[in-house]
Coordinates of C-alpha atoms in Angstrom, one line a residue:
X15 CA 0.5 -54.2 -8.8
X16 CA -1.7 -56.2 -6.5
X17 CA -1.8 -58.4 -3.3
X18 CA -3.4 -61.7 -2.8
X19 CA -2.8 -65.0 -1.0
X20 CA -1.4 -67.6 -3.4
X21 CA -4.3 -70.0 -2.8
X22 CA -7.0 -67.4 -3.2
X23 CA -9.7 -68.3 -5.7
X24 CA -9.8 -64.7 -6.8
X25 CA -6.8 -65.3 -9.1
X26 CA -8.8 -67.4 -11.5
X27 CA -12.1 -65.5 -10.9
X28 CA -11.1 -62.1 -12.3
X29 CA -12.2 -63.1 -15.8
X30 CA -8.9 -62.8 -17.7
X31 CA -5.4 -64.2 -17.3
X32 CA -3.7 -62.0 -14.7
X33 CA 0.0 -62.7 -15.4
X34 CA 0.6 -60.6 -18.5
X35 CA -0.7 -57.3 -17.0
X36 CA -0.1 -57.5 -13.3
X37 CA 2.7 -58.6 -11.0
X38 CA 3.2 -59.5 -7.3
X39 CA 5.9 -59.3 -4.7
X40 CA 6.4 -61.5 -1.7
X41 CA 7.1 -59.6 1.5
X42 CA 5.9 -59.3 5.1
X43 CA 2.4 -58.0 5.3
X44 CA 3.3 -55.0 7.4
X45 CA 6.0 -53.8 5.1
X46 CA 4.6 -53.8 1.6
X47 CA 6.4 -51.5 -0.8
X48 CA 4.6 -48.6 -2.3
X49 CA 2.5 -49.2 -5.5
X50 CA 3.0 -47.4 -8.8
X51 CA -0.1 -45.8 -10.2
X52 CA -2.5 -48.1 -12.0
X53 CA -6.0 -49.2 -11.1
X54 CA -7.9 -48.7 -7.9
X55 CA -10.4 -51.5 -7.2
X56 CA -12.9 -52.1 -4.4
X57 CA -14.1 -55.7 -4.1
X58 CA -17.3 -56.4 -2.3
X59 CA -16.3 -59.0 0.2
X60 CA -12.5 -59.0 0.0
X61 CA -10.4 -62.0 -0.6
X62 CA -10.2 -64.6 2.1
X63 CA -6.7 -65.9 2.9
X64 CA -5.4 -68.8 4.9
X65 CA -4.1 -67.3 8.1
X66 CA -0.6 -68.7 7.7
X67 CA -0.3 -68.0 4.0
X68 CA 2.3 -65.5 2.8
X69 CA 0.9 -62.3 1.2
X70 CA 2.0 -61.2 -2.3
X71 CA 2.2 -57.4 -1.8
X72 CA 1.7 -54.4 -3.9
X73 CA -2.1 -53.8 -4.0
X74 CA -3.5 -53.2 -0.6
X75 CA -4.2 -49.5 -0.5
X76 CA -3.0 -48.3 2.9
X77 CA -5.5 -49.3 5.6
X78 CA -8.5 -49.3 3.3
X79 CA -10.2 -52.6 3.7
X80 CA -11.0 -54.5 0.5
X81 CA -9.3 -51.9 -1.8
X82 CA -6.6 -53.3 -4.1
X83 CA -4.1 -51.8 -6.5
X84 CA -3.4 -53.5 -9.8
X85 CA -0.7 -52.7 -12.3
X86 CA -0.6 -53.7 -16.0
X87 CA 3.0 -54.6 -16.8
X88 CA 2.7 -53.7 -20.5
X89 CA 1.2 -50.2 -20.1
X90 CA 3.6 -47.5 -21.0
X91 CA 4.1 -44.9 -18.2
X92 CA 3.5 -41.9 -20.5
X93 CA 1.0 -43.5 -22.7
X94 CA -2.0 -41.3 -23.7
X95 CA -4.1 -44.4 -24.4
X96 CA -6.3 -45.9 -21.8
X97 CA -6.0 -49.6 -20.9
X98 CA -9.4 -50.5 -22.2
X99 CA -9.1 -54.3 -22.3
X100 CA -7.9 -54.9 -18.7
X101 CA -10.2 -52.1 -17.6
X102 CA -13.2 -53.8 -19.1
X103 CA -12.4 -57.2 -17.8
X104 CA -12.0 -55.9 -14.3
X105 CA -15.2 -53.9 -14.4
X106 CA -17.1 -57.0 -15.6
X107 CA -16.0 -59.2 -12.7
X108 CA -18.9 -59.6 -10.3
X109 CA -16.7 -59.1 -7.3
X110 CA -15.6 -55.6 -8.4
X111 CA -17.9 -52.9 -7.2
X112 CA -15.8 -49.8 -8.0
X113 CA -12.9 -49.3 -10.5
X114 CA -10.8 -46.3 -11.4
X115 CA -7.9 -46.0 -13.7
X116 CA -5.2 -43.9 -11.9
X117 CA -3.9 -40.6 -13.3
X118 CA -1.1 -38.5 -12.1
X119 CA -2.2 -35.3 -10.3
X120 CA -0.2 -32.2 -9.6
X121 CA 0.6 -31.6 -6.0
X122 CA 2.9 -28.9 -4.6
X123 CA 4.7 -28.7 -1.3
X124 CA 3.2 -26.1 0.9
X125 CA 6.4 -24.9 2.4
X126 CA 7.2 -21.2 2.6
X127 CA 9.8 -20.2 0.1
X128 CA 12.9 -18.7 1.6
X129 CA 13.6 -16.7 -1.6
X130 CA 11.1 -15.4 -4.2
X131 CA 11.7 -16.9 -7.6
X132 CA 14.6 -14.9 -9.1
X133 CA 13.9 -12.4 -11.8
X134 CA 16.4 -12.2 -14.6
X135 CA 17.6 -8.6 -13.9
X136 CA 21.0 -7.8 -15.2
X137 CA 21.0 -4.3 -13.7
X138 CA 24.2 -4.2 -11.7
X139 CA 22.8 -2.4 -8.6
X140 CA 19.8 -4.7 -8.3
X141 CA 21.4 -6.9 -5.6
X142 CA 21.7 -3.7 -3.5
X143 CA 18.0 -2.9 -3.7
X144 CA 17.3 -4.6 -0.4
X145 CA 14.0 -2.8 0.1
X146 CA 12.5 -4.4 -3.0
X147 CA 13.6 -8.0 -2.3
X148 CA 14.2 -7.9 1.5
X149 CA 13.1 -11.5 1.8
X150 CA 16.5 -12.7 0.6
X151 CA 19.2 -14.2 2.8
X152 CA 21.4 -11.1 2.6
X153 CA 18.8 -8.6 3.8
X154 CA 18.1 -7.5 7.3
X155 CA 14.7 -5.9 6.7
X156 CA 12.0 -7.9 8.2
X157 CA 8.9 -7.3 6.1
X158 CA 8.3 -7.2 2.4
X159 CA 6.7 -4.4 0.4
X160 CA 6.0 -7.2 -2.0
X161 CA 7.0 -5.4 -5.1
X162 CA 8.6 -8.5 -6.7
X163 CA 5.4 -10.4 -6.0
X164 CA 3.4 -7.7 -7.9
X165 CA 5.8 -8.0 -10.8
X166 CA 5.3 -11.7 -10.8
X167 CA 1.6 -11.1 -11.3
X168 CA 2.4 -9.2 -14.4
X169 CA 2.1 -5.6 -13.2
X170 CA 5.0 -3.3 -14.1
X171 CA 3.3 0.0 -14.6
X172 CA 2.6 -0.4 -18.3
X173 CA 0.5 2.4 -19.9
X174 CA 0.7 4.6 -16.7
X175 CA 2.2 8.0 -16.7
X176 CA 4.0 9.4 -13.7
X177 CA 5.5 12.9 -13.4
X178 CA 8.1 14.2 -10.9
X179 CA 7.4 17.7 -9.7
X180 CA 10.9 18.9 -8.7
X181 CA 14.1 20.5 -10.0
X182 CA 14.0 18.6 -13.3
X183 CA 15.0 15.2 -14.5
X184 CA 18.0 14.1 -16.6
X185 CA 15.9 12.8 -19.5
X186 CA 18.9 11.3 -21.3
X187 CA 20.1 9.3 -18.3
X188 CA 20.7 5.7 -19.6
X189 CA 18.3 4.3 -17.0
X190 CA 15.5 6.9 -17.7
X191 CA 15.8 7.4 -21.5
X192 CA 13.8 4.3 -22.4
X193 CA 10.7 5.3 -20.3
X194 CA 11.1 9.1 -20.6
X195 CA 7.9 10.8 -21.8
X196 CA 8.2 14.3 -23.2
X197 CA 4.4 14.8 -23.1
X198 CA 4.6 14.4 -19.3
X199 CA 7.4 17.0 -19.0
X200 CA 7.8 20.7 -18.9
X201 CA 10.2 23.4 -17.6
X202 CA 8.1 25.9 -15.7
X203 CA 11.3 27.7 -14.5
X204 CA 12.5 28.2 -18.1
X205 CA 9.2 28.2 -19.8
X206 CA 10.1 25.5 -22.3
X207 CA 9.6 21.7 -22.8
X208 CA 13.0 20.5 -21.7
X209 CA 13.0 19.5 -18.0
X210 CA 16.8 18.8 -17.9
X211 CA 18.3 20.1 -14.6
X212 CA 20.7 23.0 -14.5
X213 CA 24.1 21.6 -13.8
X214 CA 26.6 23.1 -11.3
X215 CA 29.7 22.0 -9.4
X216 CA 27.7 20.8 -6.4
X217 CA 25.0 18.9 -8.4
X218 CA 22.4 20.9 -6.5
X219 CA 19.6 19.9 -8.8
X220 CA 19.9 16.1 -8.5
X221 CA 16.7 15.6 -6.5
X222 CA 14.2 15.1 -9.3
X223 CA 16.5 12.7 -11.2
X224 CA 16.9 10.5 -8.1
X225 CA 13.1 10.4 -7.5
X226 CA 12.4 9.6 -11.2
X227 CA 14.7 6.5 -11.1
X228 CA 12.9 5.1 -8.1
X229 CA 9.7 5.1 -10.1
X230 CA 10.6 4.1 -13.6
X231 CA 14.2 3.2 -14.2
X232 CA 14.4 0.7 -17.0
X233 CA 14.9 -3.0 -16.2
X234 CA 17.4 -5.3 -17.8
X235 CA 19.4 -2.7 -19.6
X236 CA 22.6 -3.6 -17.7
X237 CA 22.6 -0.2 -16.1
X238 CA 22.1 1.0 -12.5
X239 CA 18.8 0.0 -10.9
X240 CA 15.3 -1.3 -11.5
X241 CA 12.3 1.1 -11.1
X242 CA 9.3 0.0 -9.1
X243 CA 7.1 0.6 -12.2
X244 CA 9.8 -0.1 -14.7
X245 CA 7.5 -0.1 -17.7
X246 CA 5.7 3.1 -16.8
X247 CA 6.2 6.4 -18.6
X248 CA 8.2 9.0 -16.6
X249 CA 8.2 12.7 -17.0
X250 CA 9.5 15.7 -15.0
X251 CA 8.3 19.2 -14.2
X252 CA 11.2 21.5 -13.6
X253 CA 9.8 24.0 -11.1
X254 CA 12.0 24.2 -8.0
X255 CA 15.1 25.7 -9.6
X256 CA 14.0 29.3 -9.4
X257 CA 11.5 31.5 -7.5
X258 CA 8.6 29.3 -6.4
X259 CA 5.4 31.2 -6.4
X260 CA 1.7 30.3 -6.3
X261 CA 1.6 30.6 -10.0
X262 CA 4.6 28.3 -10.5
X263 CA 3.0 25.7 -8.2
X264 CA -0.4 26.0 -9.9
X265 CA 1.1 25.6 -13.4
X266 CA 3.1 22.6 -12.3
X267 CA 0.2 20.9 -10.6
X268 CA -2.0 21.4 -13.6
X269 CA 0.1 20.3 -16.6
X270 CA -1.7 17.8 -18.8
X271 CA -4.1 16.4 -16.2
X272 CA -5.8 14.3 -18.7
X273 CA -2.5 12.7 -19.7
X274 CA -0.5 12.4 -16.5
X275 CA -1.9 9.9 -14.0
X276 CA 0.3 10.5 -11.0
X277 CA 2.2 13.5 -9.7
X278 CA 4.9 12.8 -7.2
X279 CA 6.3 15.7 -5.0
X280 CA 9.0 15.4 -2.4
X281 CA 9.1 19.0 -1.3
X282 CA 7.2 21.5 0.8
X283 CA 7.6 24.5 3.2
X284 CA 10.7 24.7 5.5
X285 CA 10.8 21.7 7.9
X286 CA 12.3 23.9 10.6
X287 CA 9.8 23.3 13.3
X288 CA 8.4 26.8 13.2
X289 CA 6.8 27.3 9.8
X290 CA 3.1 27.1 9.1
X291 CA 2.6 27.2 5.3
X292 CA 0.7 25.5 2.5
X293 CA -0.6 26.0 -1.0
X294 CA -1.8 29.4 -2.1
X295 CA -5.2 30.1 -3.6
X296 CA -4.1 29.1 -7.2
X297 CA -2.4 25.9 -6.1
X298 CA -5.5 24.9 -4.1
X299 CA -7.6 25.5 -7.2
X300 CA -5.1 23.4 -9.2
X301 CA -5.5 20.5 -6.7
X302 CA -9.3 20.8 -6.8
X303 CA -9.3 20.9 -10.6
X304 CA -7.0 17.9 -10.7
X305 CA -9.2 15.7 -8.6
X306 CA -12.3 16.8 -10.3
X307 CA -11.2 16.9 -14.0
X308 CA -7.9 15.0 -14.1
X309 CA -7.7 11.5 -15.7
X310 CA -10.9 12.3 -17.5
X311 CA -12.9 12.7 -14.3
X312 CA -11.3 9.9 -12.3
X313 CA -9.0 12.4 -10.6
X314 CA -5.3 13.2 -10.6
X315 CA -3.3 11.4 -8.0
X316 CA -1.0 13.6 -6.0
X317 CA 1.6 11.8 -3.8
X318 CA 3.5 13.8 -1.3
X319 CA 6.5 13.2 1.1
X320 CA 5.5 13.9 4.7
X321 CA 8.5 16.0 5.6
X322 CA 12.0 15.8 7.1
X323 CA 11.7 18.1 10.1
X324 CA 11.9 15.4 12.9
X325 CA 15.1 16.7 14.3
X326 CA 13.6 20.2 14.7
X327 CA 10.4 18.8 16.3
X328 CA 8.3 19.7 13.3
X329 CA 4.8 18.4 12.9
X330 CA 3.6 17.7 9.4
X331 CA 0.1 19.1 10.1
X332 CA 1.7 22.5 9.7
X333 CA 2.5 21.6 6.1
X334 CA -0.6 22.4 4.0
X335 CA 0.5 20.0 1.2
X336 CA 0.8 16.8 3.2
X337 CA -2.2 18.0 5.3
X338 CA -4.5 18.2 2.3
X339 CA -7.3 15.7 1.5
X340 CA -6.2 15.8 -2.1
X341 CA -2.7 14.4 -1.5
X342 CA -1.4 11.0 -0.3
X343 CA 1.1 11.8 2.4
X344 CA 3.8 9.2 2.7
X345 CA 6.1 8.5 5.7
X346 CA 9.4 6.5 6.0
X347 CA 10.9 3.8 8.2
X348 CA 14.3 2.3 8.4
X349 CA 15.2 -1.2 7.3
X350 CA 14.8 -2.3 11.0
X351 CA 11.4 -0.7 11.4
X352 CA 12.6 2.2 13.5
X353 CA 11.6 5.9 13.3
X354 CA 14.2 7.7 11.2
X355 CA 15.8 10.7 12.9
X356 CA 14.3 13.1 10.3
X357 CA 10.7 11.8 10.5
X358 CA 7.8 14.0 11.3
X359 CA 4.5 12.8 12.9
X360 CA 1.0 13.9 12.1
X361 CA -2.5 12.5 11.7
X362 CA -2.6 13.1 7.9
X363 CA 0.0 10.5 7.0
X364 CA -1.5 7.6 5.0
X365 CA 1.2 5.0 4.6
X366 CA 4.9 4.2 4.8
X367 CA 7.8 2.8 2.8
X368 CA 11.4 2.0 3.6
X369 CA 14.0 4.7 3.4
X370 CA 17.3 5.6 5.0
X371 CA 18.0 5.6 8.8
X372 CA 21.0 5.9 11.0
X373 CA 24.5 6.0 9.5
X374 CA 24.9 2.2 10.0
X375 CA 21.6 1.4 8.2
X376 CA 21.4 1.0 4.5
X377 CA 20.1 3.7 2.2
X378 CA 18.2 3.7 -1.1
X379 CA 20.0 3.3 -4.5
X380 CA 18.8 5.2 -7.5
X381 CA 19.7 7.2 -10.6
X382 CA 21.8 10.3 -10.2
X383 CA 23.0 13.3 -12.3
X384 CA 25.6 12.9 -15.0
X385 CA 24.5 9.4 -15.9
X386 CA 25.5 8.0 -12.5
X387 CA 23.9 6.0 -9.8
X388 CA 23.9 6.8 -6.0
X389 CA 23.3 5.0 -2.7
X390 CA 22.9 8.4 -0.9
X391 CA 19.2 9.0 -1.5
X392 CA 17.6 9.7 1.8
X393 CA 14.6 11.0 3.8
X394 CA 10.9 11.0 3.0
X395 CA 11.9 12.2 -0.5
X396 CA 12.5 8.5 -1.1
X397 CA 9.1 7.4 0.0
X398 CA 6.7 9.5 -2.2
X399 CA 8.2 8.2 -5.5
X400 CA 8.1 4.6 -4.2
X401 CA 4.4 4.9 -3.5
X402 CA 3.9 6.7 -6.9
X403 CA 5.5 3.6 -8.5
X404 CA 3.3 1.2 -6.5
X405 CA 0.2 3.2 -7.4
X406 CA 1.3 2.9 -11.1
X407 CA 1.1 -0.9 -10.6
X408 CA -2.4 -0.6 -9.2
X409 CA -3.5 1.6 -12.1
X410 CA -2.2 -0.9 -14.5
X411 CA -4.3 -3.5 -12.7
X412 CA -7.4 -1.2 -12.8
X413 CA -7.2 2.0 -14.9
X414 CA -10.6 3.1 -13.6
X415 CA -9.6 3.7 -10.0
X416 CA -10.5 7.2 -8.8
X417 CA -8.3 9.3 -6.7
X418 CA -10.4 8.3 -3.6
X419 CA -10.3 4.6 -4.6
X420 CA -6.5 4.8 -4.5
X421 CA -6.6 6.2 -0.9
X422 CA -9.0 3.5 0.1
X423 CA -6.7 0.8 -1.3
X424 CA -3.7 2.1 0.6
X425 CA -5.7 2.1 3.8
X426 CA -6.9 -1.4 3.2
X427 CA -3.7 -3.0 2.1
X428 CA -0.9 -1.2 4.2
X429 CA 0.3 -3.2 7.2
X430 CA 1.8 -2.4 10.6
X431 CA 4.1 -5.4 10.4
X432 CA 7.2 -4.8 12.4
X433 CA 7.1 -0.9 12.3
X434 CA 7.9 0.3 15.8
X435 CA 5.7 3.0 17.3
X436 CA 4.2 3.4 20.7
X437 CA 1.0 4.9 19.4
X438 CA -0.4 2.1 17.2
X439 CA -4.1 1.9 17.8
X440 CA -7.2 0.2 16.3
X441 CA -9.8 2.7 15.2
X442 CA -13.6 2.2 15.3
X443 CA -13.6 0.6 11.9
X444 CA -10.9 -1.9 12.8
X445 CA -7.9 -0.3 11.0
X446 CA -4.6 -0.1 12.8
X447 CA -3.1 3.4 12.5
X448 CA -0.2 5.4 13.8
X449 CA 0.8 9.1 13.7
X450 CA 4.3 8.0 12.6
X451 CA 3.4 5.5 9.9
X452 CA -0.3 6.0 9.0
X453 CA -1.8 2.6 8.2
X454 CA 1.5 0.9 7.8
X455 CA 4.0 -0.4 5.3
X456 CA 2.7 -0.4 1.7
X457 CA 2.1 -3.8 0.1
X458 CA 2.4 -3.7 -3.7
X459 CA 1.1 -7.2 -4.3
X460 CA -1.9 -6.7 -2.0
X461 CA -2.8 -3.4 -3.7
X462 CA -2.8 -4.8 -7.2
X463 CA -4.9 -7.8 -6.1
X464 CA -7.4 -5.5 -4.4
X465 CA -7.3 -3.0 -7.3
X466 CA -8.2 -5.8 -9.8
X467 CA -11.5 -6.5 -8.1
X468 CA -12.2 -3.0 -6.7
X469 CA -15.5 -1.3 -7.2
X470 CA -15.5 2.4 -7.3
X471 CA -16.6 4.1 -4.0
X472 CA -20.0 5.9 -4.2
X473 CA -20.1 9.7 -4.9
X474 CA -19.7 12.3 -2.3
X475 CA -22.5 13.7 -0.1
X476 CA -22.7 17.2 1.3
X477 CA -23.8 18.0 4.8
X478 CA -23.9 21.5 6.3
X479 CA -24.1 22.6 9.9
X480 CA -22.8 25.1 12.4
X481 CA -21.9 25.5 16.1
X482 CA -21.4 28.0 18.9
X483 CA -20.0 31.3 17.6
X484 CA -18.6 32.4 21.0
X485 CA -14.8 32.5 21.2
X486 CA -13.3 30.2 23.9
X487 CA -10.6 31.3 26.3
X488 CA -7.6 28.9 26.5
X489 CA -6.2 28.8 30.1
X490 CA -2.5 28.1 30.5
X491 CA -1.7 24.6 31.7
X492 CA -5.3 23.5 31.1
X493 CA -7.2 21.7 28.4
X494 CA -10.0 23.4 26.6
X495 CA -12.6 20.8 25.5
X496 CA -15.4 21.6 23.1
X497 CA -17.9 19.0 22.0
X498 CA -20.6 18.8 19.4
X499 CA -23.2 16.1 18.7
X500 CA -23.5 15.4 15.0
X501 CA -26.3 13.7 13.2
X502 CA -24.3 13.5 10.0
X503 CA -27.4 14.9 8.2
X504 CA -29.3 11.7 8.8
X505 CA -32.6 13.5 8.1
X506 CA -31.5 14.5 4.6
X507 CA -31.2 11.4 2.4
X508 CA -29.1 13.0 -0.3
X509 CA -26.7 14.5 2.2
X510 CA -26.5 11.8 4.8
X511 CA -22.9 10.9 5.7
X512 CA -22.3 7.4 7.0
X513 CA -18.6 6.5 6.9
X514 CA -15.6 8.8 7.1
X515 CA -12.5 9.2 5.1
X516 CA -10.8 12.4 6.1
X517 CA -11.7 14.7 8.9
X518 CA -10.6 18.4 8.7
X519 CA -10.8 20.8 11.6
X520 CA -10.5 24.5 10.6
X521 CA -9.3 26.7 13.5
X522 CA -8.4 30.3 14.2
X523 CA -6.4 30.7 17.4
X524 CA -4.9 33.9 18.8
X525 CA -1.9 32.9 20.9
X526 CA 1.3 34.6 22.2
X527 CA 3.4 31.5 21.4
X528 CA 2.0 29.1 18.8
X529 CA 4.5 26.3 19.6
X530 CA 3.0 25.8 23.1
X531 CA -0.3 24.4 21.7
X532 CA -1.4 20.8 21.4
X533 CA -4.6 19.9 19.7
X534 CA -6.5 16.6 19.6
X535 CA -9.7 15.4 18.1
X536 CA -11.7 12.5 19.6
X537 CA -14.3 10.8 17.3
X538 CA -17.6 9.3 18.4
X539 CA -15.9 5.9 18.3
X540 CA -13.2 7.1 20.7
X541 CA -10.4 7.4 18.2
X542 CA -8.0 10.1 19.3
X543 CA -6.1 12.0 16.6
X544 CA -3.3 14.4 17.6
X545 CA -3.7 17.3 15.2
X546 CA -0.8 19.3 16.6
X547 CA 2.0 18.6 19.0
X548 CA 4.2 21.2 20.8
X549 CA 6.9 22.7 18.6
X550 CA 9.8 24.0 20.6
X551 CA 11.2 26.3 17.9
X552 CA 7.9 27.9 17.0
X553 CA 7.9 31.2 18.8
X554 CA 5.4 32.9 16.6
X555 CA 2.7 35.0 18.1
X556 CA 0.6 34.8 14.9
X557 CA -1.4 31.8 16.1
X558 CA -3.5 30.1 13.4
X559 CA -5.8 31.9 11.0
X560 CA -8.3 29.6 9.6
X561 CA -5.8 26.8 9.4
X562 CA -7.1 23.3 8.5
X563 CA -5.8 20.3 10.4
X564 CA -6.6 17.0 8.8
X565 CA -6.7 13.4 10.2
X566 CA -7.2 10.0 8.5
X567 CA -7.3 8.1 11.7
X568 CA -11.1 7.9 11.7
X569 CA -11.2 6.3 8.3
X570 CA -14.2 4.0 8.0
X571 CA -15.8 5.0 11.2
X572 CA -19.4 6.3 11.3
X573 CA -19.7 10.1 11.3
X574 CA -22.7 10.5 13.6
X575 CA -22.2 11.0 17.3
X576 CA -20.3 13.2 19.7
X577 CA -17.0 14.8 18.5
X578 CA -14.7 16.4 21.0
X579 CA -11.9 18.9 20.2
X580 CA -9.2 19.3 22.9
X581 CA -6.7 22.3 22.9
X582 CA -4.0 22.3 25.5
X583 CA -1.7 25.2 26.3
X584 CA 1.6 24.3 28.0
X585 CA 3.5 27.6 28.4
X586 CA 7.3 27.4 27.8
X587 CA 9.8 29.1 30.0
X588 CA 10.4 31.9 27.5
X589 CA 6.7 32.9 27.5
X590 CA 4.8 35.4 29.5
X591 CA 2.1 33.3 31.1
X592 CA -0.1 36.4 31.8
X593 CA -0.8 36.8 28.1
X594 CA -4.2 35.5 27.1
X595 CA -5.1 33.3 24.2
X596 CA -8.4 32.7 22.5
X597 CA -9.7 30.1 20.1
X598 CA -12.3 30.7 17.4
X599 CA -13.7 27.4 16.0
X600 CA -13.9 28.3 12.4
X601 CA -15.0 24.9 11.2
X602 CA -14.4 21.2 10.8
X603 CA -15.3 18.8 8.2
X604 CA -15.7 15.1 7.8
X605 CA -14.7 13.6 4.5
X606 CA -15.5 11.4 2.2
X607 CA -17.0 13.6 0.6
X608 CA -19.4 15.9 2.3
X609 CA -18.8 19.5 3.1
X610 CA -20.2 21.0 6.2
X611 CA -19.2 24.6 6.1
X612 CA -20.3 28.0 7.6
X613 CA -18.9 31.4 6.9
X614 CA -19.5 32.9 10.3
X615 CA -17.3 32.5 13.3
X616 CA -18.0 29.4 15.3
X617 CA -17.0 26.1 13.9
X618 CA -18.6 24.2 11.1
X619 CA -18.6 20.5 10.2
X620 CA -17.6 19.5 6.7
X621 CA -18.8 15.9 6.4
X622 CA -17.5 13.8 3.6
X623 CA -18.6 10.2 3.4
X624 CA -20.2 7.7 1.1
X625 CA -23.3 5.6 0.9
X626 CA -23.6 2.3 2.8
X627 CA -21.1 0.0 1.2
X628 CA -19.1 -1.4 4.1
X629 CA -16.0 -1.2 1.9
X630 CA -13.9 0.5 4.7

């Protein structure tokens, strides 16, 4: 298609008869119809036209002066052959300076899709899994965890093994049978290899089966739900249906560490607002063995529910499992981004998923005992298996991730989005963090994308130091402040700590009513972590005996500088204010991964950090 004045000499000057392979259209100059793809030609001087002459339209290319558009009428639209003859004749014409045969190019509209491309799931409860596809028109949740997007990138948990530490799993459940892995299972309570729960009239031992379905329920089997890592292998350790001892926990945490990648636990000490408890000596050693030797030296990954003691005013820093550097502590939010009634706060929480909320808000659907499904799964018990499934997607993307790499990825990719909390702050490394939600809502797509290109964090450094050994008196209604200036072992190359991961403060406090205490830590960058809040039901006079409080709120900050610990005593009405309390600073440590520890009274710094990398 082309344009020219009828009297223009260019018609006969092109060098070949034009009629057979081009055509023209008479119209007003300002309303030429669009041209079909053909040749783009730029002519040196343009074609002069008589001012009053009509224009044959179809070749002027927009407002580009002296550019023309030609169309060969006998060229097939889908032909794979080039139009060499006309092309050559045009190029030979002395008036033509540039020539290009036009090809169709793919262009996509850059609108935001209202719905993700549908996946062909025939599982009947899939439409009710609002937390996995909350971008659809029927969902009220406002932010995605982007699980579907991770699936669309090809990650479904294949070749990753996840085990649920709980009351057993129903291994022959139709939605679990396909992915059930006997090598990842054991019955610690019964000392056999069958993790099937003990059945009773109340279905008391349903918890593990519900958690397992969240992780690895099979897809497209026309039954129940779709697991987040629906191609992962799933096992169960039956260990809660009986007396739970340090030995039971240690055995459960240490089963097949070279085979099992991820251990998910949605249990802990009583969430009654007055208990201070954690793993015993053997369980601690099992954790340490797992992170050092598990997954052939990459480290076992332990995912833990942060706790359901919110109604009792509990604080999850009094739970030694969620408060451990070796576990990934996971919180919950409602579909509307509110704090659930059961949620505990603390500075050790790393990230958040959706879960249940008020009675009018939707809950989580999953597998249930006796081959059933349920929409009654609630609490932070929901959140740990969700993150275990998302980590399984990340391990499929990069099987060489270490246990610390996984924590870094969660810090980097979790997002505050619409999660409602009054205490959101930006730490000295630029990370937004909250005592309710950690670093925010997990993002499955972001974590698999980051995992694919992730480089392993450098090894740990060890830095040792000590402080004043004199006990400090805590005055009622006052704040005790103690500061220390840390060099982070800058004078020792092999021990120098640069950037932080975890910070652990180890304290011994003698106090007549433990629940009256509040403890905060302020980093050199000014980031304040509340290590303990008041607990109205904690009337204990036992205080704290070498208890370790942990925070992740300083993640990525530099370790060197002045650290300040603040302890506030706010006496309750039931307490005798004349009773004195003392604090012994037994120690604190900064991690990743450098231990600063002293055995004498006073406090010590355990500094754990990595070499300059700026990957924080």
